[in-house]
Amino acid sequence: MRTLFLVLLVAATLLLTGCEPWERLTASLCGCNDPMALSEHKPHDETEEDHGPGGHGHGGDDGEPPLVYTHFTDHAELFVEFPALAVGRDSPFAAHFTRLDDFRAVAEGVVTIILSGGDLPEERFTIDAPSIPGIFRPVAVPRRAGERQLTVWLQGKGLDSHHDLGSVTVYPDASAASAARSTVAEEDEGGIPYLKEQQWQVDFAIAKVALRTLRVSVPATATVRPRADGEAFLSAPTAGHLRAASETFPHIGMPVKAGQILSHIIPHLGAETDVASLDLALSTTRAALGLARQERRRLEGLLKEQAVSKKRVIEARNAEQVARAELEAAERRLGQYRRDPGATGGIPLRAPLDGILVQVQAAPGRYVQEGDPLFHVVSPERLWLEARIAEADVGRMGTPSGAWFAVEGFEQTFDTHALNGRAVALGGAVDPASRTVPLIFEFDNPDEALRIGMFAQARVVTGEKAQAVAVPRSAIVDDGGQDVVYVMLDGESFERRPLRLGLRDGDWVEVREGLSAGERVVIRGAYLVRLAAASPAEAGHGHAH
C-alpha cells in the first residue's frame, strides 16, 4: 500500500511538471539528501551505471561519493556533481545551469571546466551544448596532480557566468582518488529531494534571506473611495423627457470626457400648451423682431443726422437682441414639442469631468422630475483609501506616512508609497458608533484595477522602522497551522523549517526565529516542495537524465 501511495503521488507531481512519464517517474523517486554549500557534498554510494546510459547518480567510480557544489552568480545558479579528479581518468561533470531571471533551464551555451593554480599549467575542458536543456556534461581528464582551483564557466545567450568553486584535489591516479573518497563518511541530512528538471517545469523561484528595513504599522479597515473632486452626480435640472445625445445612450462603464453631452431633457411645457399656441408665439416673436430691427435702423439713420441721442440707438439695439433671443426660444420650444429631428434636442446634460460612468439611473424616453438622480461619473485614475483606525491604536499611530493594504481577489498588496500616495486628512474626532478615527490617503490606481467601494484590510505605517531578517510572504506555507519555509540545502535538496514570525510590511514578513541571513528559501513553488516531502526516504536517491 505504501508503494502504491508513492507511485500515485509521484504520478500527480509529474502531471504538474509536464515530464515524460516513465523517465520522470524514475527521476521523481530519487534525489540527494545532502547539504548545499561551496564545500563538498557527500551523498549515498551509488554508481552512474545504476541510472542507465547518459544518467548521473550520486556515486562515482567504484561507488565513491561524488563531489557536489551549488554556486550562485548574479545571473545563474550552478548545481554540479562529478567524481573525484584523477590524472588520466575521465571525470564526467553533470552541470545543471538555471537562469536567475526566470529560474528556467539554460537551453544553450558553452561550458568550460578550468583547472588552474598550484604552480601548474592551466587545463581546460569544454562542451559546446547541453545534453538536455539545462544539463551540460563536459568530461575532465586531468594531466597533472595537485591542489587546483576549479572554475566552471558558462557562456550562453545573454549569460557570461564564472563559478569559482574553490580548491579541489587532483589525485595521481584512480586508485588514490577512490581510496580518498571512500573514507568520506556518508551524511544524511534528511533533505527533501526536488530535482532541477522538476523545478524548471513549474513556477519556481528561490531568494536569498537578508536583513531588511521593515516599517512598523497599525491595523485598520479601509474602503476605496473616489477623490472629493473625482466624482460628480448629475440630476435633472427640470422636469421632462430624456433623449439620447447620440445613437448610444450612456451606460455603466462608459468612458466620458469633461463637457461631453450625455443626454438631453425635453422640458415639460405645461397643460395649456399646444401646437397652435406655440405657432402663435413663434409668429409673435418673429414680428416683434422685425419691428425691433426696423426701429434700430431708423434711429441709426437719425443718429447720423444728429437728430437723436446715441442712448436711443443703444436701447433700440438691445431691444432687437432681446427679440431675437425670444424668437430662438420659441423655435426651440416648438421643435421640442414636435420632436423635430432638426431641433436642438432640449437641455443638454454634460459630463463635469473626465472619468467613467459608474451609475446610470435613466433610460431614453423616461419622464423625470426636477432633481431626479441620473448619472454618476467617477475619475478612477487617482483614488482615496479611507482607513478607519481603532481608538485603541490612535496613540500608537505616530505620524502616518502611508499605508499598505490587501483587497480580496488580488494576490499582491498595494502600497501607497509605491503608488505616488500622500496623506490627505486625519479625522479629529472618534466616531461614536464604530469608535474609529478616519485617515485618508490619495494614491494612483494602476491600470484602474481597483474599483470604488472595495473593502480592504490595511496597515497604516507609523513612521517607526526596524531592521530584521525577512522573507517574502509567498515563501511562507501554512503546514497544519505551523508557518514554515523550505530552505535550499543544495540545488536539489530542501529542508522544512518552522518559523516564528514578527511584523509584516507589505509583501515582506519578519522572521524572528528559524532562519538566518544568507540562507536561500523557496519563494515560488513551496507547496510543490511540500508535496515532494511526502515521498518516503527509501524511495531512492539520484536521478536519470
XYZ file of N, CA and C in Angstrom, residues 227-386:
480
model
N -11.833 60.471 -5.094
C -11.407 61.743 -4.514
C -12.596 62.687 -4.403
N -12.463 63.691 -3.565
C -13.556 64.654 -3.390
C -13.876 65.369 -4.696
N -12.835 65.673 -5.481
C -13.061 66.321 -6.773
C -13.007 65.319 -7.917
N -13.111 64.038 -7.578
C -13.004 62.997 -8.599
C -14.301 62.290 -8.890
N -15.432 62.838 -8.433
C -16.719 62.247 -8.755
C -17.766 63.351 -8.870
N -18.826 63.068 -9.600
C -19.905 64.038 -9.779
C -21.213 63.306 -10.021
N -22.286 63.855 -9.475
C -23.630 63.320 -9.685
C -24.399 64.311 -10.561
N -25.053 63.802 -11.581
C -25.875 64.640 -12.455
C -27.340 64.362 -12.170
N -28.093 65.425 -11.886
C -29.528 65.318 -11.636
C -30.288 66.109 -12.693
N -31.573 65.830 -12.804
C -32.410 66.525 -13.792
C -32.602 67.984 -13.367
N -32.214 68.950 -14.215
C -32.396 70.359 -13.842
C -33.839 70.823 -13.948
N -34.681 70.058 -14.662
C -36.085 70.404 -14.810
C -36.855 69.146 -15.158
N -38.154 69.206 -15.061
C -38.965 68.051 -15.437
C -39.016 67.940 -16.951
N -39.051 66.698 -17.440
C -39.138 66.491 -18.872
C -38.783 65.073 -19.258
N -38.705 64.848 -20.561
C -38.358 63.529 -21.085
C -36.881 63.496 -21.467
N -36.252 62.321 -21.232
C -34.845 62.148 -21.591
C -34.730 61.754 -23.051
N -33.746 62.326 -23.708
C -33.448 61.955 -25.087
C -31.960 61.683 -25.190
N -31.575 60.613 -25.885
C -30.168 60.280 -26.072
C -29.493 61.366 -26.892
N -28.233 61.661 -26.542
C -27.478 62.659 -27.286
C -26.875 62.079 -28.548
N -26.827 60.741 -28.651
C -26.287 60.074 -29.832
C -27.022 58.758 -29.987
N -26.537 57.925 -30.885
C -27.189 56.635 -31.106
C -27.080 55.739 -29.890
N -26.024 55.900 -29.099
C -25.801 55.073 -27.913
C -26.134 55.867 -26.665
N -27.092 55.385 -25.895
C -27.430 56.038 -24.640
C -26.350 55.686 -23.608
N -26.001 56.588 -22.702
C -24.967 56.314 -21.701
C -25.239 55.022 -20.928
N -24.147 54.283 -20.630
C -24.268 53.009 -19.905
C -23.134 52.884 -18.906
N -23.288 51.993 -17.938
C -22.276 51.794 -16.892
C -20.967 51.333 -17.522
N -19.872 51.920 -17.069
C -18.551 51.588 -17.581
C -18.128 52.410 -18.779
N -19.008 53.266 -19.269
C -18.711 54.076 -20.447
C -17.752 55.211 -20.071
N -16.601 55.350 -20.776
C -15.714 56.483 -20.508
C -16.301 57.764 -21.070
N -16.130 58.856 -20.347
C -16.660 60.149 -20.784
C -15.585 61.209 -20.605
N -15.739 62.295 -21.346
C -14.843 63.437 -21.253
C -15.600 64.628 -20.673
N -14.867 65.492 -19.991
C -15.486 66.699 -19.431
C -16.122 67.512 -20.550
N -17.388 67.901 -20.369
C -18.118 68.672 -21.369
C -18.878 67.834 -22.360
N -18.659 66.524 -22.341
C -19.376 65.646 -23.283
C -20.866 65.614 -22.941
N -21.738 65.757 -23.965
C -23.185 65.718 -23.743
C -23.614 64.264 -23.586
N -24.184 63.944 -22.441
C -24.638 62.578 -22.167
C -26.060 62.361 -22.667
N -26.927 63.339 -22.493
C -28.306 63.242 -22.960
C -28.925 64.637 -22.933
N -30.172 64.717 -23.391
C -30.932 65.966 -23.331
C -32.216 65.732 -22.544
N -32.685 66.794 -21.914
C -34.004 66.770 -21.285
C -34.934 67.665 -22.106
N -36.033 67.075 -22.568
C -37.063 67.850 -23.260
C -38.017 68.358 -22.189
N -38.004 69.657 -21.860
C -38.767 70.154 -20.704
C -40.273 69.970 -20.879
N -40.940 69.838 -19.751
C -42.398 69.808 -19.728
C -42.917 71.219 -20.023
N -43.842 71.362 -21.002
C -44.288 72.672 -21.460
C -45.554 73.171 -20.772
N -46.193 72.386 -19.958
C -47.394 72.832 -19.241
C -48.660 72.304 -19.878
N -49.746 72.272 -19.079
C -51.003 71.659 -19.542
C -51.685 72.488 -20.609
N -51.458 73.840 -20.624
C -52.151 74.708 -21.565
C -51.433 74.838 -22.903
N -50.303 74.152 -23.027
C -49.503 74.293 -24.236
C -49.988 73.337 -25.310
N -50.155 73.888 -26.562
C -50.457 73.044 -27.702
C -49.725 73.613 -28.905
N -49.821 72.937 -30.035
C -49.072 73.356 -31.225
C -49.520 74.733 -31.689
N -50.841 75.017 -31.652
C -51.340 76.321 -32.104
C -50.766 77.448 -31.270
N -50.691 77.248 -29.942
C -50.132 78.282 -29.068
C -48.656 78.516 -29.370
N -47.934 77.418 -29.601
C -46.509 77.557 -29.917
C -46.305 78.237 -31.269
N -47.157 77.916 -32.261
C -47.076 78.587 -33.561
C -47.352 80.082 -33.416
N -48.399 80.419 -32.600
C -48.720 81.824 -32.381
C -47.557 82.552 -31.721
N -46.961 81.927 -30.707
C -45.831 82.553 -30.029
C -44.669 82.758 -30.981
N -44.444 81.794 -31.883
C -43.368 81.922 -32.848
C -43.618 83.088 -33.804
N -44.883 83.208 -34.297
C -45.214 84.314 -35.208
C -45.081 85.658 -34.505
N -45.535 85.713 -33.231
C -45.474 86.962 -32.478
C -44.041 87.414 -32.288
N -43.174 86.494 -31.867
C -41.771 86.865 -31.639
C -41.070 87.208 -32.942
N -41.439 86.530 -34.043
C -40.835 86.856 -35.331
C -41.218 88.290 -35.750
N -42.518 88.666 -35.566
C -42.974 90.027 -35.896
C -42.300 91.055 -35.001
N -42.169 90.709 -33.702
C -41.529 91.639 -32.776
C -40.081 91.888 -33.171
N -39.414 90.841 -33.654
C -38.028 91.005 -34.085
C -37.950 91.909 -35.306
N -38.925 91.759 -36.232
C -38.926 92.625 -37.418
C -39.106 94.084 -37.060
N -40.049 94.368 -36.140
C -40.278 95.745 -35.715
C -39.051 96.318 -35.010
N -38.402 95.489 -34.144
C -37.217 95.974 -33.425
C -36.082 96.265 -34.385
N -35.929 95.436 -35.422
C -34.880 95.678 -36.396
C -35.130 96.986 -37.152
N -36.398 97.206 -37.586
C -36.725 98.446 -38.305
C -36.479 99.672 -37.429
N -36.859 99.619 -36.148
C -36.676 100.759 -35.247
C -35.192 101.053 -35.053
N -34.396 100.006 -34.932
C -32.967 100.220 -34.768
C -32.363 100.903 -35.987
N -32.778 100.451 -37.187
C -32.246 101.073 -38.413
C -32.675 102.542 -38.531
N -33.942 102.829 -38.167
C -34.430 104.203 -38.246
C -33.629 105.115 -37.334
N -33.399 104.658 -36.114
C -32.686 105.504 -35.158
C -31.218 105.673 -35.530
N -30.625 104.634 -36.108
C -29.236 104.776 -36.551
C -29.123 105.846 -37.646
N -30.147 105.907 -38.540
C -30.143 106.956 -39.572
C -30.282 108.345 -38.962
N -31.174 108.501 -37.992
C -31.340 109.795 -37.343
C -30.091 110.204 -36.564
N -29.362 109.167 -36.018
C -28.139 109.483 -35.271
C -27.087 110.097 -36.181
N -27.040 109.627 -37.423
C -26.073 110.186 -38.361
C -26.354 111.666 -38.636
N -27.658 112.036 -38.594
C -28.043 113.435 -38.811
C -28.078 114.217 -37.502
N -27.657 113.492 -36.392
C -27.636 114.105 -35.064
C -29.015 114.580 -34.630
N -30.049 113.798 -35.082
C -31.435 114.146 -34.732
C -31.877 113.444 -33.466
N -31.138 112.395 -33.033
C -31.467 111.688 -31.796
C -30.178 111.458 -31.019
N -30.360 111.137 -29.754
C -29.173 110.854 -28.928
C -28.673 109.418 -29.160
N -27.422 109.189 -28.861
C -26.813 107.852 -29.004
C -27.472 106.851 -28.071
N -27.963 107.331 -26.923
C -28.615 106.438 -25.960
C -29.828 105.778 -26.570
N -30.611 106.511 -27.384
C -31.799 105.932 -28.039
C -31.390 104.789 -28.971
N -30.284 104.931 -29.649
C -29.814 103.877 -30.577
C -29.386 102.628 -29.805
N -28.685 102.818 -28.701
C -28.245 101.665 -27.886
C -29.451 100.900 -27.362
N -30.476 101.614 -26.898
C -31.684 100.945 -26.399
C -32.360 100.161 -27.503
N -32.390 100.711 -28.729
C -33.007 100.007 -29.855
C -32.241 98.732 -30.197
N -30.926 98.782 -30.133
C -30.103 97.588 -30.419
C -30.356 96.498 -29.366
N -30.440 96.878 -28.100
C -30.727 95.909 -27.045
C -32.098 95.274 -27.236
N -33.093 96.083 -27.628
C -34.450 95.558 -27.859
C -34.437 94.541 -29.001
N -33.625 94.810 -30.010
C -33.531 93.853 -31.130
C -32.916 92.528 -30.672
N -31.891 92.593 -29.831
C -31.259 91.352 -29.332
C -32.228 90.542 -28.492
N -33.005 91.212 -27.648
C -33.998 90.502 -26.828
C -35.026 89.830 -27.723
N -35.493 90.524 -28.743
C -36.486 89.960 -29.653
C -35.920 88.747 -30.387
N -34.644 88.831 -30.766
C -34.028 87.690 -31.455
C -33.933 86.476 -30.531
N -33.563 86.685 -29.275
C -33.479 85.584 -28.315
C -34.840 84.953 -28.082
N -35.887 85.789 -27.988
C -37.228 85.243 -27.787
C -37.666 84.426 -28.993
N -37.285 84.840 -30.185
C -37.628 84.074 -31.381
C -36.934 82.712 -31.374
N -35.648 82.702 -31.016
C -34.917 81.419 -30.969
C -35.527 80.481 -29.937
N -35.922 81.018 -28.777
C -36.537 80.183 -27.744
C -37.868 79.618 -28.223
N -38.652 80.443 -28.912
C -39.939 79.965 -29.435
C -39.734 78.871 -30.472
N -38.706 79.012 -31.302
C -38.415 77.967 -32.296
C -38.019 76.658 -31.621
N -37.187 76.741 -30.543
C -36.774 75.521 -29.832
C -37.965 74.840 -29.166
N -38.826 75.638 -28.529
C -39.984 75.033 -27.862
C -40.862 74.293 -28.856
N -41.093 74.895 -30.000
C -41.925 74.235 -30.999
C -41.244 72.975 -31.534
N -39.926 73.048 -31.750
C -39.210 71.873 -32.232
C -39.215 70.741 -31.229
N -39.054 71.050 -29.936
C -39.082 70.027 -28.894
C -40.454 69.364 -28.804
N -41.480 70.184 -28.925
C -42.833 69.638 -28.796
C -43.138 68.680 -29.939
N -42.685 69.052 -31.136
C -42.951 68.209 -32.305
C -41.935 67.072 -32.484
N -40.911 66.999 -31.622
C -39.826 66.027 -31.770
C -39.173 66.179 -33.139
N -38.960 67.422 -33.497
C -38.368 67.707 -34.804
C -36.919 67.228 -34.801
N -36.497 66.337 -35.751
C -35.110 65.872 -35.780
C -34.113 67.012 -35.947
N -34.532 68.087 -36.518
C -33.624 69.205 -36.701
C -33.550 70.115 -35.503
N -34.330 69.844 -34.465
C -34.315 70.709 -33.287
C -33.062 70.458 -32.465
N -32.771 71.310 -31.502
C -31.550 71.192 -30.697
C -31.606 70.033 -29.723
N -32.753 69.488 -29.394
C -32.836 68.311 -28.538
C -33.059 68.608 -27.092
N -33.276 69.823 -26.697
C -33.605 70.115 -25.313
C -32.408 70.603 -24.532
N -32.506 70.509 -23.210
C -31.459 70.971 -22.301
C -30.364 69.915 -22.232
N -29.107 70.239 -22.597
C -28.041 69.223 -22.580
C -27.566 68.938 -21.160
N -27.282 67.669 -20.906
C -26.643 67.240 -19.657
C -25.203 66.871 -19.989
N -24.241 67.615 -19.460
C -22.843 67.450 -19.815
C -22.060 66.816 -18.669
N -21.085 65.949 -19.024
C -20.200 65.356 -18.018
C -19.321 66.451 -17.428
N -19.260 66.561 -16.103
C -18.469 67.634 -15.491
C -16.979 67.330 -15.404
N -16.572 66.072 -15.641
C -15.158 65.714 -15.535
C -14.861 64.485 -16.386
N -13.583 64.244 -16.639
C -13.156 63.016 -17.312
C -13.318 61.843 -16.350
N -13.807 60.727 -16.842
C -13.953 59.557 -15.988
C -14.786 58.485 -16.650
N -15.415 57.661 -15.825
C -16.294 56.606 -16.316
C -17.625 56.707 -15.589
N -18.658 56.228 -16.243
C -19.972 56.186 -15.616
C -20.052 54.957 -14.723
N -20.284 55.160 -13.452
C -20.407 54.047 -12.523
C -21.856 53.801 -12.126
N -22.741 54.712 -12.487
C -24.154 54.530 -12.173
C -24.985 55.293 -13.207
N -26.006 54.618 -13.760
C -26.938 55.233 -14.704
C -28.343 54.908 -14.215
N -29.081 55.931 -13.837
C -30.432 55.743 -13.308
C -31.472 56.346 -14.245
N -31.283 56.162 -15.517
C -32.180 56.745 -16.508
C -32.205 55.867 -17.741
N -33.220 56.108 -18.580
C -33.367 55.399 -19.847
C -33.953 56.379 -20.855
N -33.628 56.233 -22.116
C -34.154 57.174 -23.112
C -35.682 57.133 -23.164
N -36.287 58.315 -23.207
C -37.739 58.429 -23.241
C -38.387 58.497 -21.888
N -37.617 58.235 -20.839
C -38.196 58.264 -19.488
C -38.524 59.695 -19.079
N -39.647 59.854 -18.394
C -40.030 61.166 -17.870
C -39.436 61.306 -16.469
N -38.715 62.388 -16.232
C -38.056 62.607 -14.946
C -38.562 63.898 -14.327
N -38.497 63.932 -13.017
C -38.859 65.140 -12.280
C -37.590 65.943 -11.982
N -37.762 67.191 -11.752
C -36.624 68.029 -11.397
C -35.945 67.479 -10.134
N -34.612 67.305 -10.202
C -33.844 66.794 -9.066
C -33.636 65.297 -9.071
N -34.287 64.558 -9.977
C -34.078 63.103 -10.030
C -32.618 62.800 -10.378
N -31.938 61.857 -9.638
C -30.558 61.495 -9.986
C -30.537 60.734 -11.314
N -29.572 61.071 -12.164
C -29.479 60.449 -13.486
C -28.158 59.715 -13.708
N -27.028 60.377 -13.496
C -25.728 59.793 -13.810
C -24.738 60.058 -12.672
N -23.824 59.079 -12.485
C -22.749 59.209 -11.500
C -21.439 58.973 -12.250
N -20.578 59.999 -12.294
C -19.303 59.941 -13.014
C -18.170 59.947 -11.998
N -17.186 59.049 -12.203
C -16.043 58.946 -11.295
C -14.759 58.954 -12.122
N -13.771 59.677 -11.637
C -12.427 59.636 -12.225
C -11.623 58.559 -11.510
N -11.231 57.452 -12.193
C -10.594 56.325 -11.497
C -9.069 56.394 -11.473
N -8.456 57.422 -12.021
C -7.004 57.449 -12.128
C -6.327 57.620 -10.774
N -6.876 58.461 -9.913
C -6.388 58.594 -8.542
C -7.563 58.443 -7.593
N -7.342 57.656 -6.536
C -8.421 57.320 -5.612
C -8.015 57.669 -4.193
N -8.979 57.542 -3.301
C -8.746 57.697 -1.866
C -8.884 56.338 -1.186
N -8.039 56.121 -0.188
C -8.195 54.993 0.732
C -8.589 55.580 2.075
N -9.809 55.299 2.486
C -10.274 55.784 3.786
C -10.096 54.679 4.810
